[in-house]
Amino acid sequence: MNALTSPISNDSFAARFGAPLPRDLQKHAEGMSWTNFTQQFAASSGPIRLGSWDSTTARGGRTSFAATFGIGDSIHSASATTYGPIDALTSMLYDAGFHLEIISFHQQTVHSADPNSANPTAERGDRTATFVLAEFDGRQRWSMAIESGATESSIRAIIGAANMLHG
């Protein structure tokens, strides 16, 4: 346990995954059921929808990223060459008119069970939970995503935050 993550009672994330939420998010989520927590912090709809995400190695230790987004009724293609996927995504979102600043970023590996399994305690495997606090125009929102990989989890959490702030 560290200063950024300490358990509280009524932490539905900790009850589900055995790992506490980031401390700054805990006060916003205290006492919420898992269903309410995911409705509040795991944005699944909004003006931005990720279609595809690809990366290739570029010169100088950088990576070229390409993405397609559904924005409203149109498809938007974007690209950026940077040192990482978060920098690329925030640049692409900015260029598409979805400005945001990442205030806080946390990732942790969680181990979850498959709720659709005949054995509900059967292990599904390690996944990455990403928690992002983002800001736009003086408003801040927390977003969460849980995916099989750290990059996909980061992308989903940031898009979720952008959807919350611009939706």
XYZ file of N, CA, C and O in Angstrom:
668
model
N 0.844 -1.162 0.000
C 0.000 0.000 0.000
C 0.893 1.229 0.000
O 1.892 1.285 0.680
N 0.540 2.254 -0.761
C 1.332 3.470 -0.755
C 0.431 4.666 -0.468
O -0.763 4.515 -0.246
N 1.003 5.851 -0.492
C 0.241 7.060 -0.159
C -0.864 7.344 -1.160
O -1.808 8.049 -0.842
N -0.743 6.829 -2.372
C -1.759 7.102 -3.384
C -2.927 6.134 -3.315
O -4.000 6.416 -3.820
N -2.712 4.979 -2.700
C -3.783 3.990 -2.617
C -3.858 3.450 -1.209
O -2.949 2.789 -0.735
N -4.927 3.768 -0.522
C -5.156 3.199 0.793
C -6.613 2.795 0.862
O -7.471 3.489 0.325
N -6.890 1.676 1.489
C -8.253 1.163 1.457
C -9.211 1.993 2.294
O -8.832 2.559 3.303
N -10.445 2.073 1.842
C -11.518 2.664 2.620
C -12.617 1.627 2.702
O -12.671 0.695 1.915
N -13.470 1.789 3.663
C -14.621 0.898 3.690
C -15.535 1.316 2.550
O -15.502 2.462 2.103
N -16.334 0.409 2.078
C -17.285 0.694 1.001
C -16.606 1.014 -0.326
O -17.121 1.800 -1.101
N -15.450 0.468 -0.595
C -14.759 0.633 -1.872
C -15.136 -0.562 -2.747
O -14.595 -1.655 -2.589
N -16.115 -0.375 -3.654
C -16.590 -1.501 -4.468
C -15.515 -2.014 -5.416
O -15.516 -3.192 -5.768
N -14.599 -1.156 -5.840
C -13.492 -1.600 -6.685
C -12.598 -2.552 -5.898
O -12.242 -3.631 -6.376
N -12.247 -2.175 -4.666
C -11.399 -3.025 -3.827
C -12.100 -4.335 -3.502
O -11.474 -5.400 -3.496
N -13.394 -4.274 -3.258
C -14.145 -5.498 -2.967
C -14.132 -6.442 -4.164
O -14.071 -7.655 -4.010
N -14.161 -5.888 -5.360
C -14.218 -6.697 -6.575
C -12.843 -7.207 -7.003
O -12.708 -8.331 -7.474
N -11.809 -6.355 -6.874
C -10.490 -6.696 -7.422
C -9.394 -6.860 -6.378
O -8.278 -7.211 -6.718
N -9.686 -6.550 -5.120
C -8.679 -6.696 -4.074
C -7.610 -5.632 -4.098
O -6.568 -5.779 -3.472
N -7.848 -4.550 -4.818
C -6.899 -3.441 -4.889
C -7.694 -2.142 -4.713
O -8.758 -1.992 -5.296
N -7.195 -1.225 -3.914
C -7.959 -0.001 -3.667
C -7.906 0.985 -4.827
O -6.994 0.949 -5.654
N -8.878 1.858 -4.851
C -8.884 2.966 -5.810
C -7.807 3.972 -5.435
O -7.401 4.042 -4.270
N -7.361 4.792 -6.390
C -6.479 5.905 -6.029
C -7.172 6.769 -4.964
O -8.391 6.975 -5.011
N -6.411 7.233 -4.011
C -6.967 7.962 -2.866
C -7.859 9.132 -3.289
O -8.925 9.332 -2.716
N -7.448 9.909 -4.267
C -8.243 11.068 -4.682
C -9.587 10.665 -5.288
O -10.539 11.432 -5.254
N -9.674 9.469 -5.857
C -10.931 8.982 -6.422
C -11.828 8.364 -5.356
O -13.056 8.382 -5.481
N -11.240 7.859 -4.293
C -12.012 7.181 -3.257
C -13.135 8.053 -2.698
O -14.255 7.578 -2.501
N -12.850 9.323 -2.455
C -13.883 10.184 -1.852
C -15.071 10.386 -2.784
O -16.183 10.615 -2.327
N -14.861 10.280 -4.085
C -15.959 10.428 -5.053
C -16.762 9.136 -5.204
O -17.902 9.172 -5.645
N -16.147 8.014 -4.850
C -16.764 6.702 -5.088
C -17.234 6.010 -3.810
O -17.859 4.959 -3.892
N -16.957 6.591 -2.679
C -17.272 5.927 -1.414
C -18.754 5.575 -1.320
O -19.627 6.398 -1.596
N -19.006 4.315 -0.982
C -20.359 3.846 -0.775
C -21.116 3.461 -2.035
O -22.234 2.980 -1.953
N -20.512 3.650 -3.199
C -21.192 3.300 -4.451
C -21.160 1.804 -4.686
O -20.151 1.147 -4.415
N -22.238 1.283 -5.220
C -22.230 -0.109 -5.677
C -21.346 -0.180 -6.916
O -21.047 0.846 -7.544
N -20.963 -1.395 -7.305
C -20.149 -1.570 -8.512
C -20.896 -1.036 -9.734
O -20.323 -0.371 -10.588
N -22.195 -1.291 -9.814
C -22.996 -0.819 -10.947
C -22.991 0.700 -11.010
O -22.754 1.286 -12.068
N -23.231 1.357 -9.888
C -23.216 2.826 -9.870
C -21.828 3.374 -10.166
O -21.682 4.389 -10.846
N -20.798 2.695 -9.644
C -19.428 3.132 -9.888
C -19.111 3.110 -11.387
O -18.583 4.079 -11.931
N -19.433 2.005 -12.046
C -19.122 1.923 -13.484
C -19.979 2.893 -14.299
O -19.500 3.448 -15.279
N -21.222 3.115 -13.895
C -22.051 4.105 -14.598
C -21.464 5.502 -14.468
O -21.518 6.289 -15.405
N -20.894 5.804 -13.319
C -20.343 7.140 -13.058
C -18.973 7.350 -13.700
O -18.692 8.422 -14.205
N -18.114 6.329 -13.669
C -16.710 6.538 -14.029
C -16.231 5.791 -15.270
O -15.133 6.064 -15.747
N -16.987 4.847 -15.797
C -16.561 4.097 -16.980
C -17.429 4.515 -18.164
O -18.349 3.812 -18.561
N -17.131 5.674 -18.713
C -17.936 6.222 -19.810
C -17.910 5.286 -21.008
O -16.852 4.937 -21.505
N -19.072 4.879 -21.439
C -19.145 3.989 -22.594
C -19.822 4.656 -23.778
O -19.972 4.049 -24.832
N -20.226 5.897 -23.611
C -20.854 6.604 -24.726
C -20.442 8.069 -24.679
O -19.956 8.559 -23.673
N -20.653 8.724 -25.778
C -20.302 10.133 -25.901
C -20.008 10.456 -27.344
O -20.171 9.612 -28.228
N -19.536 11.655 -27.598
C -19.308 12.066 -28.984
C -18.124 11.378 -29.659
O -18.050 11.344 -30.884
N -17.201 10.789 -28.878
C -15.985 10.191 -29.442
C -16.045 8.674 -29.282
O -16.240 8.160 -28.191
N -15.845 7.970 -30.388
C -15.778 6.510 -30.376
C -14.503 6.091 -31.084
O -14.237 6.546 -32.201
N -13.722 5.233 -30.465
C -12.480 4.751 -31.075
C -12.803 3.666 -32.074
O -13.483 2.692 -31.756
N -12.327 3.824 -33.299
C -12.502 2.802 -34.321
C -11.290 1.893 -34.390
O -11.392 0.684 -34.254
N -10.113 2.475 -34.575
C -8.892 1.669 -34.661
C -7.733 2.441 -34.045
O -7.771 3.670 -33.934
N -6.702 1.688 -33.675
C -5.493 2.267 -33.080
C -4.327 1.404 -33.513
O -4.329 0.196 -33.269
N -3.347 2.001 -34.177
C -2.169 1.269 -34.636
C -0.917 2.060 -34.300
O -0.946 3.290 -34.198
N 0.193 1.331 -34.186
C 1.468 2.001 -33.932
C 2.582 1.313 -34.704
O 2.527 0.107 -34.947
N 3.571 2.119 -35.103
C 4.767 1.598 -35.767
C 5.975 2.353 -35.223
O 5.871 3.525 -34.839
N 7.097 1.678 -35.205
C 8.324 2.294 -34.721
C 8.784 3.375 -35.685
O 8.763 3.196 -36.906
N 9.185 4.512 -35.124
C 9.691 5.636 -35.918
C 11.135 5.916 -35.497
O 11.678 5.258 -34.602
N 11.729 6.885 -36.102
C 13.125 7.242 -35.807
C 13.242 7.959 -34.466
O 12.292 8.555 -33.984
N 14.430 7.918 -33.919
C 14.736 8.680 -32.712
C 14.018 8.199 -31.459
O 13.769 8.988 -30.557
N 13.658 6.919 -31.413
C 12.994 6.390 -30.236
C 11.522 6.732 -30.147
O 10.878 6.477 -29.138
N 10.997 7.323 -31.200
C 9.579 7.704 -31.188
C 8.750 6.618 -31.861
O 9.258 5.693 -32.453
N 7.448 6.777 -31.744
C 6.502 5.850 -32.342
C 5.469 6.648 -33.115
O 5.045 7.714 -32.675
N 5.090 6.129 -34.282
C 4.017 6.752 -35.067
C 2.718 6.034 -34.732
O 2.650 4.795 -34.782
N 1.711 6.817 -34.382
C 0.405 6.278 -34.023
C -0.617 6.755 -35.042
O -0.553 7.905 -35.504
N -1.541 5.887 -35.386
C -2.639 6.236 -36.294
C -3.929 5.726 -35.673
O -3.966 4.634 -35.095
N -4.975 6.532 -35.786
C -6.255 6.156 -35.193
C -7.391 6.619 -36.081
O -7.241 7.566 -36.870
N -8.515 5.936 -35.951
C -9.759 6.437 -36.528
C -10.743 6.578 -35.377
O -10.775 5.761 -34.451
N -11.502 7.656 -35.439
C -12.501 7.959 -34.426
C -13.830 8.203 -35.106
O -13.880 8.821 -36.170
N -14.881 7.756 -34.483
C -16.208 8.202 -34.854
C -16.493 9.413 -33.998
O -16.425 9.347 -32.770
N -16.743 10.534 -34.642
C -17.056 11.772 -33.919
C -18.387 12.254 -34.459
O -18.470 12.682 -35.615
N -19.399 12.125 -33.614
C -20.747 12.434 -34.095
C -21.106 11.471 -35.206
O -21.012 10.256 -35.054
N -21.472 12.020 -36.364
C -21.867 11.197 -37.512
C -20.744 10.986 -38.517
O -20.973 10.436 -39.594
N -19.532 11.439 -38.196
C -18.448 11.330 -39.173
C -17.298 10.485 -38.635
O -17.168 10.260 -37.442
N -16.474 10.026 -39.566
C -15.262 9.270 -39.238
C -14.083 10.214 -39.387
O -13.963 10.939 -40.374
N -13.214 10.210 -38.407
C -12.061 11.114 -38.370
C -10.798 10.256 -38.275
O -10.689 9.403 -37.401
N -9.848 10.481 -39.161
C -8.544 9.803 -39.105
C -7.528 10.761 -38.531
O -7.548 11.955 -38.847
N -6.646 10.243 -37.700
C -5.640 11.093 -37.061
C -4.333 10.326 -36.941
O -4.323 9.093 -36.915
N -3.243 11.086 -36.854
C -1.943 10.462 -36.638
C -1.058 11.402 -35.841
O -1.266 12.620 -35.835
N -0.091 10.816 -35.165
C 0.879 11.591 -34.393
C 2.119 10.732 -34.211
O 2.022 9.513 -34.055
N 3.276 11.365 -34.235
C 4.534 10.688 -33.965
C 5.091 11.292 -32.687
O 5.410 12.486 -32.641
N 5.153 10.481 -31.640
C 5.542 10.949 -30.316
C 6.308 9.849 -29.592
O 6.627 8.814 -30.168
N 6.518 10.074 -28.315
C 7.218 9.089 -27.501
C 6.290 8.108 -26.793
O 6.765 7.162 -26.187
N 4.975 8.322 -26.879
C 4.077 7.387 -26.220
C 2.635 7.565 -26.630
O 2.252 8.590 -27.202
N 1.809 6.566 -26.337
C 0.418 6.582 -26.786
C -0.448 7.655 -26.128
O -1.367 8.177 -26.758
N -0.175 7.996 -24.888
C -0.992 9.012 -24.221
C -0.753 10.378 -24.852
O -1.697 11.129 -25.124
N 0.490 10.702 -25.100
C 0.825 11.954 -25.780
C 0.177 11.990 -27.163
O -0.405 13.004 -27.565
N 0.245 10.884 -27.876
C -0.355 10.823 -29.213
C -1.861 11.022 -29.149
O -2.432 11.810 -29.910
N -2.525 10.315 -28.241
C -3.979 10.404 -28.149
C -4.437 11.805 -27.762
O -5.370 12.351 -28.371
N -3.804 12.398 -26.759
C -4.239 13.740 -26.351
C -3.995 14.746 -27.474
O -4.791 15.658 -27.661
N -2.936 14.577 -28.244
C -2.686 15.439 -29.392
C -3.769 15.253 -30.457
O -4.281 16.233 -31.018
N -4.119 14.005 -30.745
C -5.170 13.723 -31.734
C -6.513 14.304 -31.290
O -7.244 14.884 -32.099
N -6.833 14.125 -30.017
C -8.096 14.672 -29.503
C -8.102 16.195 -29.577
O -9.104 16.810 -29.962
N -6.977 16.816 -29.233
C -6.872 18.275 -29.308
C -7.101 18.756 -30.738
O -7.864 19.692 -30.983
N -6.448 18.091 -31.688
C -6.598 18.475 -33.097
C -8.038 18.316 -33.580
O -8.476 19.034 -34.475
N -8.787 17.382 -32.969
C -10.183 17.164 -33.350
C -11.141 18.082 -32.573
O -12.356 18.000 -32.752
N -10.580 18.956 -31.714
C -11.412 19.905 -30.982
C -11.822 19.459 -29.593
O -12.643 20.104 -28.944
N -11.252 18.359 -29.114
C -11.587 17.849 -27.788
C -10.404 18.093 -26.857
O -9.555 17.236 -26.678
N -10.361 19.280 -26.283
C -9.247 19.669 -25.437
C -9.440 19.098 -24.036
O -10.551 19.097 -23.514
N -8.352 18.634 -23.447
C -8.374 18.194 -22.059
C -6.957 18.171 -21.525
O -5.993 18.066 -22.273
N -6.862 18.306 -20.220
C -5.578 18.210 -19.541
C -5.665 17.055 -18.557
O -6.637 16.946 -17.805
N -4.673 16.195 -18.560
C -4.642 15.090 -17.619
C -4.023 15.599 -16.324
O -2.871 16.017 -16.299
N -4.818 15.563 -15.265
C -4.389 16.054 -13.956
C -3.754 14.935 -13.137
O -2.788 15.137 -12.426
N -4.327 13.737 -13.233
C -3.847 12.600 -12.459
C -4.033 11.338 -13.294
O -5.046 11.195 -13.991
N -3.071 10.441 -13.221
C -3.093 9.207 -14.004
C -2.585 8.076 -13.123
O -1.506 8.167 -12.547
N -3.388 7.009 -13.000
C -3.003 5.854 -12.194
C -3.311 4.587 -12.980
O -4.356 4.494 -13.628
N -2.413 3.619 -12.885
C -2.661 2.295 -13.465
C -2.292 1.244 -12.449
O -1.344 1.414 -11.683
N -3.066 0.156 -12.483
C -2.719 -0.987 -11.649
C -3.215 -2.260 -12.309
O -4.190 -2.246 -13.059
N -2.506 -3.325 -12.043
C -2.915 -4.625 -12.544
C -3.956 -5.184 -11.590
O -3.781 -5.122 -10.370
N -5.033 -5.681 -12.160
C -6.087 -6.302 -11.349
C -6.318 -7.709 -11.863
O -6.101 -7.996 -13.036
N -6.746 -8.545 -10.973
C -7.046 -9.930 -11.330
C -8.537 -10.117 -11.148
O -9.073 -9.822 -10.090
N -9.204 -10.546 -12.186
C -10.660 -10.642 -12.105
C -11.154 -12.026 -12.460
O -10.488 -12.789 -13.147
N -12.339 -12.308 -11.991
C -13.007 -13.566 -12.307
C -13.961 -13.342 -13.465
O -14.418 -12.230 -13.705
N -14.252 -14.392 -14.189
C -15.170 -14.308 -15.315
C -16.599 -14.508 -14.805
O -16.970 -15.613 -14.416
N -17.435 -13.426 -14.794
C -18.786 -13.560 -14.266
C -19.678 -14.437 -15.141
O -20.728 -14.877 -14.702
N -19.284 -14.723 -16.382
C -20.077 -15.547 -17.286
C -19.703 -17.021 -17.213
O -20.307 -17.851 -17.882
N -18.704 -17.315 -16.416
C -18.241 -18.696 -16.293
C -19.207 -19.500 -15.429
O -19.877 -18.963 -14.551
N -19.255 -20.814 -15.665
C -20.048 -21.699 -14.809
C -19.502 -21.646 -13.384
O -20.223 -21.830 -12.423
N -18.222 -21.380 -13.272
C -17.579 -21.205 -11.971
C -17.251 -19.721 -11.824
O -16.262 -19.249 -12.371
N -18.066 -18.951 -11.087
C -17.858 -17.500 -11.025
C -16.540 -17.086 -10.404
O -16.134 -15.953 -10.545
N -15.842 -17.994 -9.736
C -14.540 -17.641 -9.189
C -13.407 -18.041 -10.131
O -12.244 -17.876 -9.804
N -13.756 -18.565 -11.310
C -12.725 -18.940 -12.282
C -11.943 -17.699 -12.696
O -12.509 -16.635 -12.915
N -10.655 -17.837 -12.794
C -9.815 -16.698 -13.112
C -9.878 -16.358 -14.591
O -9.820 -17.224 -15.446
N -10.011 -15.080 -14.878
C -9.996 -14.598 -16.253
C -8.605 -14.092 -16.593
O -8.237 -14.028 -17.748
N -7.847 -13.724 -15.609
C -6.491 -13.280 -15.866
C -6.254 -11.848 -15.461
O -7.159 -11.130 -15.047
N -5.005 -11.452 -15.573
C -4.636 -10.092 -15.215
C -5.112 -9.111 -16.274
O -5.046 -9.387 -17.468
N -5.579 -7.988 -15.800
C -6.020 -6.895 -16.664
C -5.462 -5.604 -16.082
O -4.975 -5.590 -14.959
N -5.527 -4.550 -16.833
C -5.019 -3.267 -16.368
C -6.172 -2.311 -16.148
O -6.992 -2.098 -17.046
N -6.219 -1.739 -14.962
C -7.194 -0.696 -14.641
C -6.479 0.646 -14.732
O -5.390 0.822 -14.164
N -7.070 1.563 -15.477
C -6.515 2.907 -15.605
C -7.535 3.897 -15.069
O -8.719 3.816 -15.391
N -7.048 4.828 -14.257
C -7.880 5.886 -13.685
C -7.279 7.220 -14.107
O -6.094 7.461 -13.889
N -8.103 8.068 -14.717
C -7.632 9.350 -15.216
C -8.514 10.455 -14.651
O -9.741 10.372 -14.724
N -7.888 11.476 -14.097
C -8.592 12.698 -13.735
C -8.212 13.725 -14.788
O -7.035 14.049 -14.952
N -9.199 14.182 -15.544
C -8.938 15.133 -16.629
C -9.740 16.403 -16.390
O -10.766 16.396 -15.694
N -9.267 17.478 -17.006
C -9.906 18.783 -16.832
C -10.083 19.477 -18.173
O -9.230 19.373 -19.052
N -11.186 20.166 -18.307
C -11.439 21.047 -19.446
C -12.304 22.196 -18.963
O -13.324 21.986 -18.296
N -11.870 23.409 -19.256
C -12.657 24.606 -18.966
C -13.057 24.688 -17.488
O -14.190 25.037 -17.165
N -12.130 24.305 -16.606
C -12.370 24.394 -15.172
C -13.164 23.241 -14.579
O -13.361 23.181 -13.367
N -13.633 22.314 -15.402
C -14.377 21.145 -14.913
C -13.457 19.935 -14.900
O -12.695 19.731 -15.836
N -13.535 19.146 -13.847
C -12.725 17.932 -13.726
C -13.630 16.716 -13.635
O -14.689 16.767 -13.008
N -13.197 15.621 -14.247
C -13.930 14.351 -14.196
C -12.942 13.194 -14.106
O -11.904 13.206 -14.763
N -13.294 12.201 -13.292
C -12.558 10.947 -13.232
C -13.130 9.987 -14.257
O -14.344 9.941 -14.459
N -12.266 9.212 -14.868
C -12.683 8.168 -15.803
C -11.880 6.919 -15.508
O -10.725 7.002 -15.072
N -12.503 5.770 -15.738
C -11.841 4.494 -15.496
C -12.066 3.566 -16.681
O -13.127 3.596 -17.306
N -11.071 2.751 -16.974
C -11.208 1.689 -17.971
C -10.423 0.485 -17.486
O -9.369 0.632 -16.858
N -10.943 -0.690 -17.769
C -10.248 -1.938 -17.447
C -10.176 -2.742 -18.735
O -11.208 -3.068 -19.325
N -8.959 -3.010 -19.171
C -8.732 -3.733 -20.423
C -7.601 -4.734 -20.225
O -6.904 -4.710 -19.220
N -7.384 -5.565 -21.241
C -6.359 -6.604 -21.132
C -4.938 -6.045 -21.183
O -4.017 -6.663 -20.670
N -4.744 -4.887 -21.782
C -3.410 -4.301 -21.875
C -3.374 -2.875 -21.362
O -4.387 -2.173 -21.350
N -2.192 -2.431 -20.949
C -2.035 -1.093 -20.381
C -2.337 0.005 -21.395
O -2.974 1.010 -21.059
N -1.907 -0.156 -22.645
C -2.149 0.885 -23.649
C -3.632 1.002 -23.945
O -4.187 2.108 -23.945
N -4.298 -0.131 -24.183
C -5.727 -0.081 -24.479
C -6.513 0.499 -23.307
O -7.436 1.301 -23.487
N -6.137 0.140 -22.093
C -6.802 0.666 -20.914
C -6.625 2.180 -20.824
O -7.578 2.918 -20.538
N -5.418 2.661 -21.093
C -5.141 4.107 -21.071
C -5.979 4.842 -22.104
O -6.578 5.886 -21.810
N -6.002 4.310 -23.307
C -6.753 4.946 -24.394
C -8.233 5.024 -24.044
O -8.866 6.071 -24.193
N -8.788 3.927 -23.561
C -10.220 3.901 -23.214
C -10.537 4.871 -22.083
O -11.570 5.532 -22.089
N -9.654 4.954 -21.076
C -9.900 5.865 -19.951
C -9.834 7.323 -20.399
O -10.651 8.150 -19.982
N -8.883 7.653 -21.262
C -8.755 9.044 -21.731
C -9.913 9.413 -22.625
O -10.478 10.507 -22.510
N -10.314 8.522 -23.516
C -11.488 8.801 -24.353
C -12.728 8.933 -23.480
O -13.572 9.803 -23.709
N -12.834 8.092 -22.459
C -13.948 8.215 -21.520
C -13.983 9.579 -20.845
O -15.032 10.213 -20.726
N -12.809 10.063 -20.415
C -12.739 11.383 -19.794
C -13.136 12.477 -20.787
O -13.881 13.400 -20.434
N -12.652 12.373 -22.014
C -13.005 13.368 -23.037
C -14.509 13.352 -23.290
O -15.136 14.413 -23.439
N -15.098 12.164 -23.332
C -16.555 12.067 -23.530
C -17.314 12.693 -22.376
O -18.340 13.358 -22.582
N -16.851 12.491 -21.159
C -17.517 13.086 -20.002
C -17.421 14.604 -20.028
O -18.381 15.306 -19.694
N -16.260 15.107 -20.405
C -16.045 16.559 -20.390
C -16.657 17.273 -21.587
O -16.965 18.462 -21.508
N -16.817 16.568 -22.701
C -17.320 17.188 -23.926
C -18.670 16.640 -24.368
O -19.174 17.051 -25.421
N -19.232 15.712 -23.615
C -20.490 15.081 -24.007
C -21.720 15.912 -23.721
O -21.757 16.928 -23.140
